[in-house]
Amino acid sequence: MMEDLEVNPLHRAFLTKFRRDFEVACRMSYLVVIPFSDSLESHTIDQYFANSHILIPSKLLKMHYNQLQMGNFEDIEVENKKLICHRNLKNPSDKLIVNIIAEEIGYNMFSKEYRTVLVDRPLVFNIQPRQIMIAFKGILAPLSPRSPSATALAKRQRAHLINSRTLTHQDDCAKYLEFISQELTVRLEIEIRRLQSNYIILSHYLPDASKRTRDIADRYVEKYELILETSFKGRLEICEIIQKSIRLSVENYVVYLMHGKLMATIHDCYEREDSLLAEKFNLLLASRLTICQLGARKEFSAFEPDDDLLRLLRRMPNLQSPLAMVCCLMNAIDRISENLNQSVRFKRLLGDSSRDNFQLEAERLMATSAHGPTDPIPICSDDLIASFVYCLPQARPNNLYSMLRYLELFGWHSVEKDQSSYYLATFETSVEYILNFTNSSSLSSSEEITD
């Protein structure tokens, strides 16, 4: 665009104060209108003003729109780089003509196009004049390190920033970054939106897309760290936990902003594997194999997944950032562990009618001496893999293989070498097992099929 949107008051308001409205507009492919900065100096930018510049496409007429905030115009038509705004359709001469200066095209999370146009004047009448630049000055400006409130803010910063356990979702990442610097977060979002608009991602260039987005993330990690170091020097210690949290937040927020375009390309690349996985789900369900026949120990023979577990597995590929997917996987593993141990308690409670009392009592004694009658039994990799293979066909999550490749290319610090990377590798092994499953697949020695 001819004007840098970073300095436009309305656009900055859309990315901060009215962020949710702007996200809805992008998701629904509405037309967002941004008046030139000089034309905004005498206007109040409030909810009414912002919503008046979000245009909803007419359901009946092509290139006709209605304002999200009705009241100014009955109809707005886009024609020959102009917005023809009709105040009264019964009086065609009662109209306002607004010139379109430039246009920017972006893509939302569903890979659908949305447009932002820069125009020469606002789409409102009878607004009380007010100088808005003073209101916007300083909203995003960092505190001076010598400000009286800087010390108190530094203490709150440290308490908030060090609590990285709150980071489980891309919204948490955005709030974390905005807590450090709202202005820098706005700049980051603008840069990613520009990349998304101008960069065509092809399936054989996915590694290049991964490198480009990670390079942007690396640059902004340094910028966020620099803000903390310069603005709170001597008042805030940037420990390793904060550094990791900043990187995790930046990386996931960057990938989240690109998610729709990235996932669509990845799914196109691995559509065959996703479809094959769906077929294997049907084959596994038809085989009626038990969890023990799939490799779990006999203690877990009564295992059945509950609704919460199936819901987590079903939801996981539909999440919109690597961090959210990994956290969902960890929650699913917690549910598997709980379900497995519940099955052991249930089995001990009911006993087993297929063995005599002497044999049953001997097994109970061995189990009790090893773990105690109510202690949870440690779960090994075979048990976990068998649990996933048993549960996934029941949950039937979509695009699961694409999700794994997405995490491989864009997971970065979300799946670093820690417990989550181990569990993700175990989960991937389970998916590969399902992909290679056939009716003649050999059963585990834990339990053979009997007549």
Coordinates of C-alpha atoms in Angstrom, one line a residue:
M1 CA 0.0 0.0 0.0
M2 CA 1.1 3.6 -0.5
E3 CA 0.7 4.3 3.2
D4 CA 2.5 2.2 5.8
L5 CA -0.4 0.6 7.8
E6 CA 1.8 0.4 10.8
V7 CA 1.3 4.1 11.5
N8 CA -2.4 4.2 10.6
P9 CA -4.5 4.8 13.7
L10 CA -7.5 2.8 12.7
H11 CA -5.4 -0.2 11.5
R12 CA -3.5 -0.1 14.8
A13 CA -6.8 0.0 16.6
F14 CA -7.9 -3.1 14.7
L15 CA -4.8 -5.0 15.8
T16 CA -5.1 -3.9 19.4
K17 CA -8.3 -2.5 20.9
F18 CA -10.7 -4.0 18.3
R19 CA -8.6 -7.1 17.5
R20 CA -11.4 -9.6 17.9
D21 CA -13.6 -7.7 15.4
F22 CA -10.7 -7.6 12.9
E23 CA -10.1 -11.4 13.3
V24 CA -13.8 -12.1 12.7
A25 CA -13.7 -9.9 9.6
C26 CA -10.6 -11.8 8.2
R27 CA -12.1 -15.2 9.1
M28 CA -15.4 -14.4 7.4
S29 CA -13.7 -12.7 4.4
Y30 CA -15.3 -9.3 5.0
L31 CA -13.9 -6.2 3.3
V32 CA -11.9 -4.0 5.7
V33 CA -11.7 -0.3 4.9
I34 CA -8.8 1.8 6.2
P35 CA -9.1 5.6 5.6
F36 CA -5.9 7.4 5.0
S37 CA -4.2 8.6 8.2
D38 CA -4.5 12.3 7.4
S39 CA -8.3 11.9 7.1
L40 CA -8.7 10.5 10.6
E41 CA -7.2 13.4 12.6
S42 CA -10.7 14.9 13.4
H43 CA -12.5 11.6 14.2
T44 CA -13.0 9.5 17.3
I45 CA -11.9 5.9 16.8
D46 CA -14.4 4.0 18.9
Q47 CA -16.4 0.8 18.4
Y48 CA -19.0 2.5 16.2
F49 CA -16.3 4.0 14.0
A50 CA -14.4 0.7 13.7
N51 CA -17.4 -1.4 12.8
S52 CA -18.5 1.2 10.2
H53 CA -15.4 0.3 8.3
I54 CA -16.0 -3.5 8.2
L55 CA -18.2 -4.3 5.2
I56 CA -20.2 -7.5 4.9
P57 CA -20.8 -8.8 1.3
S58 CA -24.4 -8.7 0.1
K59 CA -25.9 -12.2 -0.2
L60 CA -27.8 -11.1 -3.3
L61 CA -25.7 -8.6 -5.2
K62 CA -22.1 -9.0 -6.3
M63 CA -19.7 -6.2 -5.2
H64 CA -22.3 -4.8 -2.9
Y65 CA -21.8 -4.5 0.8
N66 CA -23.4 -3.5 4.1
Q67 CA -21.6 -1.9 7.0
L68 CA -21.2 -4.1 10.1
Q69 CA -22.4 -1.0 12.1
M70 CA -25.5 -0.1 10.2
G71 CA -26.8 3.5 10.2
N72 CA -24.6 5.5 7.8
F73 CA -25.3 3.9 4.5
E74 CA -28.0 1.5 3.2
D75 CA -25.7 0.1 0.5
I76 CA -22.1 0.4 -0.5
E77 CA -21.0 -0.6 -4.0
V78 CA -17.5 -1.2 -5.2
E79 CA -17.0 0.0 -8.8
N80 CA -14.0 1.3 -10.7
K81 CA -11.7 1.7 -7.7
K82 CA -14.4 3.6 -5.8
L83 CA -16.8 2.9 -3.0
I84 CA -20.2 4.3 -3.9
C85 CA -22.0 4.8 -0.6
H86 CA -25.8 5.2 -0.8
R87 CA -27.4 6.9 2.2
N88 CA -30.9 6.4 0.8
L89 CA -31.6 3.9 -2.0
K90 CA -34.9 5.8 -2.8
N91 CA -32.8 8.9 -3.6
P92 CA -29.9 7.8 -5.8
S93 CA -28.3 11.2 -5.7
D94 CA -27.9 11.0 -1.9
K95 CA -24.5 9.2 -2.0
L96 CA -20.9 9.6 -1.0
I97 CA -18.1 8.6 -3.3
V98 CA -14.9 7.4 -1.6
N99 CA -11.8 6.7 -3.7
I100 CA -9.8 3.5 -3.2
I101 CA -6.1 4.4 -3.0
A102 CA -4.7 0.9 -2.7
E103 CA -5.7 -2.7 -2.0
E104 CA -4.0 -5.5 0.0
I105 CA -5.1 -9.2 -0.3
G106 CA -4.5 -11.7 2.6
Y107 CA -5.5 -15.2 3.4
N108 CA -7.3 -16.4 6.5
M109 CA -6.9 -19.6 8.5
F110 CA -9.2 -21.4 5.9
S111 CA -6.9 -20.2 3.0
K112 CA -9.8 -18.0 1.8
E113 CA -9.0 -14.6 0.5
Y114 CA -9.9 -11.4 2.4
R115 CA -9.2 -7.8 1.3
T116 CA -8.2 -4.6 3.0
V117 CA -8.5 -1.3 1.0
L118 CA -7.0 2.1 1.8
V119 CA -9.4 4.9 1.0
D120 CA -9.2 8.7 0.9
R121 CA -11.8 9.4 3.7
P122 CA -13.8 7.7 6.4
L123 CA -17.2 6.0 5.8
V124 CA -19.1 8.0 8.4
F125 CA -21.1 11.2 8.7
N126 CA -21.7 13.6 11.6
I127 CA -18.9 12.4 13.8
Q128 CA -17.9 14.7 16.6
P129 CA -14.4 16.0 15.8
R130 CA -11.6 15.0 18.1
Q131 CA -7.8 14.9 17.8
I132 CA -7.0 11.2 18.1
M133 CA -3.2 11.3 17.6
I134 CA -2.7 12.3 21.2
A135 CA -4.8 9.3 22.3
F136 CA -2.7 7.0 20.3
K137 CA 0.7 8.4 21.3
G138 CA 2.1 6.5 24.2
I139 CA -0.4 3.6 24.2
L140 CA 2.2 1.4 22.7
A141 CA 5.3 3.3 23.9
P142 CA 7.5 1.5 26.4
L143 CA 7.9 2.9 29.9
S144 CA 11.1 4.8 30.6
P145 CA 13.4 2.7 32.9
R146 CA 13.5 5.7 35.2
S147 CA 9.7 6.0 35.4
P148 CA 8.3 5.6 39.0
S149 CA 6.0 2.8 37.8
A150 CA 8.9 1.0 36.1
T151 CA 10.0 -0.8 39.2
A152 CA 6.5 -2.0 40.1
L153 CA 5.9 -3.1 36.5
A154 CA 9.2 -5.0 36.5
K155 CA 8.1 -7.0 39.5
R156 CA 4.8 -7.8 37.8
Q157 CA 6.6 -8.6 34.6
R158 CA 8.9 -11.1 36.2
A159 CA 6.0 -12.8 38.1
H160 CA 4.0 -13.1 34.9
L161 CA 6.8 -13.9 32.5
I162 CA 8.4 -16.6 34.6
N163 CA 5.1 -18.5 34.8
S164 CA 5.5 -20.3 31.4
R165 CA 3.1 -23.0 32.4
T166 CA 0.3 -20.7 31.3
L167 CA 1.4 -21.1 27.7
T168 CA -0.8 -23.8 26.2
H169 CA -2.4 -22.0 23.3
Q170 CA -1.7 -19.4 20.6
D171 CA -3.9 -16.8 22.5
D172 CA -1.7 -17.3 25.6
C173 CA 1.3 -16.6 23.4
A174 CA -0.2 -13.4 22.0
K175 CA -1.0 -12.1 25.5
Y176 CA 2.5 -13.0 26.7
L177 CA 4.1 -11.0 23.9
E178 CA 1.7 -8.1 24.3
F179 CA 2.5 -8.0 28.0
I180 CA 6.1 -7.3 27.0
S181 CA 5.4 -4.9 24.1
Q182 CA 2.1 -4.3 22.4
E183 CA 3.7 -2.2 19.7
L184 CA 6.2 -4.9 18.8
T185 CA 3.5 -7.5 18.7
V186 CA 1.5 -5.3 16.2
R187 CA 4.6 -5.0 14.1
L188 CA 5.1 -8.8 14.1
E189 CA 1.6 -9.4 13.0
I190 CA 1.8 -6.9 10.2
E191 CA 5.0 -8.5 8.9
I192 CA 3.5 -11.9 8.9
R193 CA 0.4 -10.7 7.2
R194 CA 2.5 -9.2 4.5
L195 CA 4.4 -12.4 4.1
Q196 CA 1.2 -14.3 3.9
S197 CA -0.2 -12.0 1.2
N198 CA 2.9 -12.0 -1.0
Y199 CA 4.4 -15.5 -0.5
I200 CA 3.0 -18.4 -2.4
I201 CA 3.7 -21.7 -0.5
L202 CA 4.2 -24.7 -2.8
S203 CA 4.3 -28.3 -1.4
H204 CA 7.9 -28.8 -2.5
Y205 CA 9.0 -25.5 -0.9
L206 CA 7.6 -26.3 2.5
P207 CA 11.2 -26.5 4.0
D208 CA 11.8 -23.0 2.6
A209 CA 8.5 -21.8 4.2
S210 CA 9.7 -23.3 7.5
K211 CA 13.0 -21.5 7.3
R212 CA 11.5 -18.1 6.3
T213 CA 9.0 -18.1 9.2
R214 CA 11.6 -19.3 11.6
D215 CA 14.0 -16.5 10.5
I216 CA 11.3 -14.0 11.3
A217 CA 10.6 -15.6 14.7
D218 CA 14.4 -15.5 15.5
R219 CA 14.6 -11.8 14.7
Y220 CA 11.6 -11.0 16.9
V221 CA 12.8 -13.1 19.8
E222 CA 15.9 -10.9 19.9
K223 CA 13.7 -7.8 19.8
Y224 CA 11.5 -8.9 22.7
E225 CA 14.6 -9.8 24.7
L226 CA 16.1 -6.4 23.9
I227 CA 13.0 -4.6 25.1
L228 CA 13.3 -6.4 28.5
E229 CA 17.0 -5.8 28.8
T230 CA 16.8 -2.0 27.9
S231 CA 13.5 -1.0 29.5
F232 CA 14.0 -2.9 32.7
K233 CA 17.7 -3.0 33.1
G234 CA 18.6 -3.6 36.7
R235 CA 15.0 -4.4 37.7
L236 CA 14.2 -7.5 35.7
E237 CA 16.5 -10.5 35.4
I238 CA 16.0 -12.3 32.1
C239 CA 16.4 -15.9 33.2
E240 CA 16.5 -19.0 31.0
I241 CA 12.8 -19.7 31.7
I242 CA 11.8 -16.3 30.3
Q243 CA 14.0 -16.7 27.3
K244 CA 12.4 -20.0 26.5
S245 CA 8.9 -18.6 27.0
I246 CA 9.6 -15.7 24.7
R247 CA 10.9 -18.0 22.0
L248 CA 8.0 -20.4 22.4
S249 CA 5.5 -17.5 22.3
V250 CA 7.0 -15.9 19.2
E251 CA 7.4 -19.1 17.2
N252 CA 3.8 -20.2 17.9
Y253 CA 2.3 -16.9 17.3
V254 CA 4.1 -16.6 13.9
V255 CA 3.0 -20.1 12.9
Y256 CA -0.5 -19.4 14.1
L257 CA -0.8 -16.4 11.9
M258 CA 0.3 -18.5 8.9
H259 CA -1.6 -21.6 10.0
G260 CA -4.4 -21.7 7.4
K261 CA -2.0 -21.3 4.4
L262 CA 0.5 -23.7 5.8
M263 CA -1.9 -26.5 6.8
A264 CA -3.7 -26.3 3.5
T265 CA -0.5 -26.8 1.6
I266 CA 0.6 -29.6 3.9
H267 CA -2.7 -31.4 3.5
D268 CA -2.5 -31.1 -0.3
C269 CA 0.9 -32.7 -0.1
Y270 CA -0.1 -35.6 2.2
E271 CA -3.8 -36.1 1.2
R272 CA -3.1 -39.7 0.2
E273 CA -1.6 -40.6 3.6
D274 CA -4.6 -38.9 5.4
S275 CA -7.0 -40.9 3.3
L276 CA -5.1 -44.1 3.8
L277 CA -5.1 -43.6 7.5
A278 CA -8.9 -43.2 7.5
E279 CA -9.2 -46.6 5.6
K280 CA -6.9 -48.2 8.2
F281 CA -9.1 -46.9 11.0
N282 CA -12.0 -48.9 9.4
L283 CA -9.8 -52.0 9.0
L284 CA -8.7 -51.9 12.7
L285 CA -12.3 -51.4 13.9
A286 CA -13.4 -54.4 11.8
S287 CA -10.5 -56.6 13.2
R288 CA -11.9 -56.2 16.8
L289 CA -8.4 -56.6 18.2
T290 CA -8.1 -56.0 21.9
I291 CA -5.6 -53.6 23.4
C292 CA -3.5 -56.6 24.6
Q293 CA -3.5 -58.1 21.2
L294 CA -2.1 -54.8 20.0
G295 CA 0.8 -55.0 22.4
A296 CA -0.4 -53.8 25.9
R297 CA 0.2 -55.9 29.0
K298 CA -2.5 -58.2 30.4
E299 CA -3.1 -55.9 33.3
F300 CA -4.8 -53.5 31.0
S301 CA -7.1 -55.9 29.3
A302 CA -10.2 -54.1 30.6
F303 CA -9.1 -50.7 29.1
E304 CA -11.7 -48.6 27.2
P305 CA -11.3 -44.9 26.3
D306 CA -13.7 -42.5 27.8
D307 CA -15.5 -39.7 25.9
D308 CA -13.0 -37.0 27.1
L309 CA -10.0 -39.0 25.7
L310 CA -11.8 -39.5 22.3
R311 CA -12.7 -35.8 22.2
L312 CA -9.1 -34.8 22.8
L313 CA -7.8 -37.0 20.0
R314 CA -10.5 -35.8 17.6
R315 CA -9.8 -32.2 18.4
M316 CA -6.0 -32.3 18.2
P317 CA -5.5 -32.0 14.4
N318 CA -7.9 -29.1 14.2
L319 CA -6.0 -26.8 16.5
Q320 CA -4.1 -23.9 15.0
S321 CA -0.6 -23.9 16.5
P322 CA 2.1 -26.5 17.3
L323 CA 1.9 -25.6 21.0
A324 CA -1.8 -26.2 21.2
M325 CA -1.4 -29.5 19.4
V326 CA 1.4 -30.7 21.6
C327 CA -0.5 -29.6 24.8
C328 CA -3.6 -31.5 23.6
L329 CA -1.5 -34.6 23.0
M330 CA -0.1 -34.4 26.5
N331 CA -3.6 -34.0 27.9
A332 CA -4.6 -37.1 25.9
I333 CA -1.7 -39.1 27.3
D334 CA -2.8 -38.0 30.8
R335 CA -6.3 -39.3 30.0
I336 CA -4.9 -42.6 28.6
S337 CA -2.8 -43.1 31.8
E338 CA -5.9 -42.5 33.9
N339 CA -8.1 -44.8 31.8
L340 CA -5.5 -47.5 31.9
N341 CA -5.2 -47.4 35.7
Q342 CA -9.0 -47.3 36.1
S343 CA -9.2 -50.4 34.0
V344 CA -6.7 -52.1 36.4
R345 CA -8.7 -51.1 39.4
F346 CA -11.9 -52.3 37.6
K347 CA -10.3 -55.6 36.7
R348 CA -9.1 -56.2 40.3
L349 CA -12.5 -55.3 41.7
L350 CA -14.4 -57.8 39.4
G351 CA -11.8 -60.5 39.3
D352 CA -11.5 -62.9 36.4
S353 CA -13.9 -65.8 36.1
S354 CA -11.7 -67.6 33.5
R355 CA -9.2 -68.6 36.2
D356 CA -9.7 -70.5 39.5
N357 CA -9.5 -68.7 42.8
F358 CA -6.0 -70.0 43.6
Q359 CA -4.5 -68.7 40.4
L360 CA -6.4 -65.3 40.7
E361 CA -5.2 -64.9 44.3
A362 CA -1.6 -65.6 43.2
E363 CA -1.7 -63.0 40.5
R364 CA -3.3 -60.5 42.9
L365 CA -0.5 -61.1 45.4
M366 CA 2.2 -60.6 42.7
A367 CA 0.6 -57.4 41.5
T368 CA 0.2 -56.1 45.0
S369 CA 3.7 -56.9 46.0
A370 CA 5.0 -55.1 42.9
H371 CA 2.8 -52.0 42.9
G372 CA 0.4 -52.1 45.9
P373 CA -3.3 -52.7 45.4
T374 CA -4.2 -49.1 44.5
D375 CA -0.9 -47.7 43.2
P376 CA -0.8 -46.7 39.5
I377 CA 1.1 -49.2 37.3
P378 CA 3.9 -47.6 35.3
I379 CA 3.0 -47.3 31.6
C380 CA 5.7 -48.3 29.1
S381 CA 6.0 -47.4 25.5
D382 CA 4.3 -50.6 24.3
D383 CA 1.3 -49.8 26.5
L384 CA 1.1 -46.3 25.2
I385 CA 1.4 -47.2 21.5
A386 CA -1.2 -50.0 21.9
S387 CA -3.5 -47.5 23.6
F388 CA -3.2 -45.0 20.7
V389 CA -3.7 -47.7 18.1
Y390 CA -6.8 -48.9 20.0
C391 CA -8.3 -45.4 20.5
L392 CA -7.5 -43.6 17.3
P393 CA -9.9 -45.6 15.1
Q394 CA -12.7 -44.9 17.6
A395 CA -11.9 -41.1 17.6
R396 CA -11.3 -40.9 13.8
P397 CA -9.4 -37.6 13.8
N398 CA -9.1 -35.9 10.4
N399 CA -5.8 -35.1 8.7
L400 CA -3.7 -36.8 11.3
Y401 CA -0.7 -37.5 9.1
S402 CA -0.7 -33.9 7.9
M403 CA -0.7 -32.8 11.5
L404 CA 2.5 -34.8 12.2
R405 CA 4.3 -33.3 9.2
Y406 CA 3.1 -29.8 10.3
L407 CA 4.7 -30.4 13.7
E408 CA 7.9 -31.8 12.1
L409 CA 8.3 -28.7 9.9
F410 CA 7.0 -25.9 12.3
G411 CA 7.0 -27.4 15.8
W412 CA 10.6 -26.1 16.5
H413 CA 10.8 -25.4 20.3
S414 CA 7.3 -26.7 20.9
V415 CA 8.7 -30.3 20.5
E416 CA 12.2 -29.8 21.8
K417 CA 14.1 -32.6 23.4
D418 CA 12.0 -33.1 26.6
Q419 CA 9.1 -35.2 27.7
S420 CA 6.8 -33.8 25.0
S421 CA 9.2 -34.9 22.2
Y422 CA 9.3 -38.4 23.6
Y423 CA 5.6 -38.7 23.6
L424 CA 5.2 -37.1 20.2
A425 CA 7.7 -39.7 18.8
T426 CA 5.6 -42.5 20.5
F427 CA 2.5 -41.1 19.0
E428 CA 4.1 -40.9 15.5
T429 CA 5.1 -44.6 15.9
S430 CA 1.5 -45.4 16.7
V431 CA 0.3 -43.6 13.5
E432 CA 2.9 -45.4 11.4
Y433 CA 1.8 -48.7 12.9
I434 CA -1.8 -48.0 11.8
L435 CA -0.7 -47.0 8.3
N436 CA 1.1 -50.3 7.9
F437 CA -1.6 -52.4 9.5
T438 CA -3.1 -55.3 7.5
N439 CA -5.5 -58.1 8.3
S440 CA -2.4 -60.4 8.4
S441 CA -0.5 -58.1 10.9
S442 CA 1.0 -60.3 13.5
L443 CA -0.4 -60.0 17.0
S444 CA 1.6 -59.2 20.1
S445 CA 2.7 -62.1 22.2
S446 CA 0.9 -60.5 25.2
E447 CA -2.3 -62.2 24.1
E448 CA -3.1 -64.5 21.3
I449 CA -6.6 -64.7 19.7
T450 CA -8.4 -67.7 21.0
D451 CA -11.6 -69.3 19.8

